[in-house]
């Protein structure tokens, strides 16, 4: 067993998920099985391998095709004007703000 | 059992130009079909008739005036419900976005409509595109139009089913680990995952940002080529889209395949592959050889590690991307006495079990103390998988494999065992991790009539080559081999 009840509760707290008591054991068993399977990654020797941190294509020789480097647009302001449309989707808007339960206690 | 698809992009164009129908009439016919078939298939989650008829009206006006028609004029299309369409409810198959209406259009939709396409509505999918059977949708599963007791595949199950049932001429799906190619295989239609960065993702609601791609479903390769021509290309609103030149795919697909080298990796034909699928895909490869392709045996030794790698990388990114659903700015809010309580209650009520499972797995893999053992290691193995592809493409022009280990499974067959469900993507996730394009094409059927898919991978930005092979395969009768 790789993952305990406490692990599940700890991860759920980090991820802001509230779990029903009966869900905890279900997720524990499932995550345990999945992590046991993922354990096969430990079989490989990756000591000299760089992690893949970007998606630019590289041939084994390291070349990239023309145009595959990230394109940066000019740093200019463009009108957006979506404030009203965005706030219209808010569960509780107090224009121009989103209202939430009190965060700071006095 | 099913009305086979009758319309193609070409036949729509011909019928409109010959005035045999109008774009308006065509839309009405498709909505009539959807009304008849959708209660059974559950392929569509939302329809947008106002928008569709307005677009059809513009196409009909252009025809009346004798103006030149853009490539998709009057073509009814369906769009997976993870792609934003302004003013059309977009749920991602989730309760957390049940009443969400995006304030803008995704670039892919904008480009389709600019090319004259008529968006009929949004298609069902696994919640946030997480699943391989469409059974993780909060709005019920989609049924496979070929066999109603079977899943259509996932996560783009609604888009695949809509096209296979003739409820849309073409459709957009998204592919993160196989979510276009696998449902294409299960429903018996061509399905293309383009190169990472080929199609703008502006307006695509993110699942795993280093993997997500938008691509088409169609009933033939020419239509597939047309849709990718229209949607591909750099977009200043998506910094991950590539400014690589987009070729004329319709011209490219008719080029002869004589002399093309096709790699066949033995690692994709081992234990777990259904014998019927194996036989048909091998027959498919023989057919390509008969057409003049040269078969090259390959080894891609890290194939077996792809699922484990994928379920760390994808869930880690998902746990981060889905942190935005907190009840503050859009979507569901469940009230709480404190901000934290509101977050937790909203996410508890709004997310389904598979999404929660993946968020927890991803959060675990990224958490302090486990990062090196899981996430960092997975990113290193991902390099090895990408290297397998890079070395293969020094020797071959394309790689041919089965799309899936089996044909479509029964509804409910794998829902109790998440890991078994994940293994349905064993041949597709490799290309997702490497960033290369892949297409699934129909390759005959099982004895019980279930479609089988053959997958063709190409090197980065070489969609033209795999479409060319797919077209030669189609012309030679490979789809019904």
Coordinates of C-alpha atoms in Angstrom, one line a residue, chain A residues 2-4 7-20 22-24 26-28 30-74 78 80 82-93 97-103 105, chain B residues 99-103 196 210-211 213 234 236-237 239 241-245 302 304-305 307-309 311-312 327-333 335-345 347-348 351-354 356-357 359-361 363-364 367 370 373-374 376-384 386-387 390-391 394 415-420 422-423 426 432-435 460-461:
Chain A
X2 CA 1.5 3.3 -1.1
X3 CA -1.2 5.7 -0.1
X4 CA -3.0 6.0 3.2
X7 CA -2.7 10.9 2.3
X8 CA -6.1 11.1 0.6
X9 CA -7.4 13.6 3.1
X10 CA -4.2 15.7 2.9
X11 CA -4.3 15.8 -0.9
X12 CA -8.0 16.6 -0.9
X13 CA -7.3 19.5 1.4
X14 CA -4.5 20.8 -0.8
X15 CA -6.8 20.6 -3.8
X16 CA -9.8 22.2 -2.0
X17 CA -11.9 19.2 -2.4
X18 CA -14.4 18.1 0.2
X19 CA -14.8 14.3 0.3
X20 CA -17.8 12.4 1.7
X22 CA -17.5 6.9 2.1
X23 CA -15.5 8.4 -0.8
X24 CA -12.3 8.4 1.1
X26 CA -12.8 4.4 -2.7
X27 CA -10.3 7.0 -3.8
X28 CA -7.6 5.6 -1.5
X30 CA -8.1 3.6 -6.6
X31 CA -5.2 6.0 -6.2
X32 CA -3.2 3.2 -4.6
X33 CA -3.7 0.9 -7.6
X34 CA -2.9 3.7 -10.1
X35 CA 0.2 4.7 -8.2
X36 CA 1.4 1.1 -8.0
X37 CA 1.1 0.9 -11.8
X38 CA 2.9 4.2 -12.2
X39 CA 5.7 2.7 -10.1
X40 CA 7.0 1.0 -13.3
X41 CA 8.6 4.4 -14.1
X42 CA 11.2 3.5 -11.4
X43 CA 12.5 0.7 -13.6
X44 CA 14.2 3.1 -16.0
X45 CA 17.5 4.7 -15.4
X46 CA 16.9 8.4 -16.1
X47 CA 19.9 9.8 -14.3
X48 CA 21.3 11.4 -17.5
X49 CA 18.0 12.3 -19.1
X50 CA 16.8 15.9 -19.2
X51 CA 13.1 16.4 -18.4
X52 CA 10.9 17.4 -21.3
X53 CA 9.9 20.9 -20.3
X54 CA 8.8 22.4 -23.6
X55 CA 7.0 21.0 -26.6
X56 CA 9.1 22.4 -29.4
X57 CA 9.9 19.6 -31.8
X58 CA 13.5 18.5 -31.9
X59 CA 15.0 16.0 -34.2
X60 CA 17.6 13.6 -32.6
X61 CA 20.1 16.1 -34.0
X62 CA 18.5 19.0 -32.1
X63 CA 17.2 21.0 -35.0
X64 CA 13.7 22.7 -35.0
X65 CA 11.6 23.3 -38.1
X66 CA 11.3 26.9 -39.3
X67 CA 8.6 28.8 -37.5
X68 CA 8.3 26.3 -34.6
X69 CA 10.1 28.7 -32.2
X70 CA 7.6 30.6 -30.1
X71 CA 6.2 33.7 -31.8
X72 CA 6.0 36.9 -29.7
X73 CA 3.5 39.5 -30.7
X74 CA 4.2 43.2 -30.4
X78 CA -5.4 46.2 -27.6
X80 CA -10.7 44.3 -24.8
X82 CA -15.3 42.3 -22.1
X83 CA -15.7 43.5 -18.5
X84 CA -19.5 43.6 -18.6
X85 CA -19.8 40.2 -20.4
X86 CA -17.4 38.6 -17.9
X87 CA -19.3 40.0 -14.9
X88 CA -22.6 38.8 -16.4
X89 CA -21.3 35.2 -15.8
X90 CA -20.4 35.9 -12.2
X91 CA -22.4 34.0 -9.6
X92 CA -22.3 37.1 -7.4
X93 CA -21.1 40.4 -9.0
X97 CA -16.2 43.4 -8.5
X98 CA -16.8 39.7 -7.8
X99 CA -18.3 39.4 -4.3
X100 CA -17.0 36.6 -2.0
X101 CA -17.5 35.7 1.6
X102 CA -15.4 37.9 4.0
X103 CA -11.7 37.0 3.8
X105 CA -11.5 38.8 10.1
Chain B
X99 CA -24.9 27.5 -16.8
X100 CA -21.7 28.9 -18.4
X101 CA -21.9 30.9 -21.6
X102 CA -18.6 32.1 -23.0
X103 CA -18.2 35.8 -23.8
X196 CA 1.1 20.2 -31.0
X210 CA 1.3 20.5 -22.8
X211 CA -0.9 17.9 -24.5
X213 CA -4.9 19.7 -29.3
X234 CA -0.5 30.7 -36.2
X236 CA -1.5 35.8 -32.1
X237 CA -4.0 34.9 -29.3
X239 CA 1.5 31.9 -27.9
X241 CA 0.5 28.0 -31.7
X242 CA 3.3 27.6 -34.3
X243 CA 4.1 29.9 -37.2
X244 CA 5.0 26.9 -39.4
X245 CA 3.7 27.2 -43.0
X302 CA 9.7 3.2 -24.1
X304 CA 5.3 0.5 -22.4
X305 CA 5.9 3.4 -20.1
X307 CA 0.5 5.4 -19.9
X308 CA 2.3 5.7 -16.5
X309 CA 4.0 8.9 -17.8
X311 CA -1.2 9.9 -16.0
X312 CA 1.4 11.8 -14.1
X327 CA -17.1 29.6 -7.6
X328 CA -15.8 33.1 -7.7
X329 CA -15.9 34.3 -11.3
X330 CA -18.1 31.9 -13.3
X331 CA -19.9 28.6 -13.1
X332 CA -21.4 27.0 -10.1
X333 CA -21.1 28.6 -6.6
X335 CA -22.3 29.3 -0.6
X336 CA -20.1 28.8 2.4
X337 CA -19.5 30.8 5.6
X338 CA -15.9 31.4 4.6
X339 CA -14.1 31.7 1.3
X340 CA -12.4 28.3 1.9
X341 CA -15.7 26.6 2.6
X342 CA -17.1 28.1 -0.5
X343 CA -14.3 26.8 -2.6
X344 CA -14.5 23.3 -1.1
X345 CA -18.3 23.0 -1.3
X347 CA -15.7 21.9 -6.1
X348 CA -17.3 19.0 -4.2
X351 CA -16.8 18.0 -10.2
X352 CA -17.6 14.4 -11.0
X353 CA -15.6 11.4 -9.6
X354 CA -13.0 11.0 -12.5
X356 CA -11.7 14.6 -8.6
X357 CA -9.6 11.4 -8.9
X359 CA -7.0 16.4 -9.5
X360 CA -6.0 14.4 -6.4
X361 CA -3.5 12.2 -8.4
X363 CA -1.9 17.2 -6.7
X364 CA -0.2 14.2 -5.1
X367 CA 3.3 17.8 -3.8
X370 CA 6.8 13.4 -4.2
X373 CA 9.8 10.7 -7.7
X374 CA 6.7 11.3 -9.8
X376 CA 10.2 15.1 -12.6
X377 CA 10.7 11.4 -13.4
X378 CA 7.7 11.3 -15.7
X379 CA 9.0 14.4 -17.5
X380 CA 12.3 12.6 -18.0
X381 CA 10.6 9.4 -19.3
X382 CA 8.6 11.7 -21.6
X383 CA 11.9 12.8 -23.1
X384 CA 12.8 9.1 -23.8
X386 CA 9.9 11.7 -27.6
X387 CA 13.4 10.4 -28.5
X390 CA 12.7 11.3 -33.2
X391 CA 15.0 8.3 -33.9
X394 CA 15.2 9.5 -39.1
X415 CA -16.4 2.2 -15.2
X416 CA -15.5 0.4 -11.9
X417 CA -11.8 0.2 -12.7
X418 CA -10.2 3.5 -13.7
X419 CA -6.8 1.8 -14.5
X420 CA -8.4 -0.5 -17.0
X422 CA -6.7 4.3 -18.9
X423 CA -5.2 1.3 -20.7
X426 CA -2.1 2.7 -24.6
X432 CA 0.4 12.8 -27.5
X433 CA 3.5 12.9 -25.2
X434 CA 5.9 13.4 -28.1
X435 CA 3.8 16.2 -29.7
X460 CA 6.1 17.2 -36.3
X461 CA 4.1 19.4 -38.7

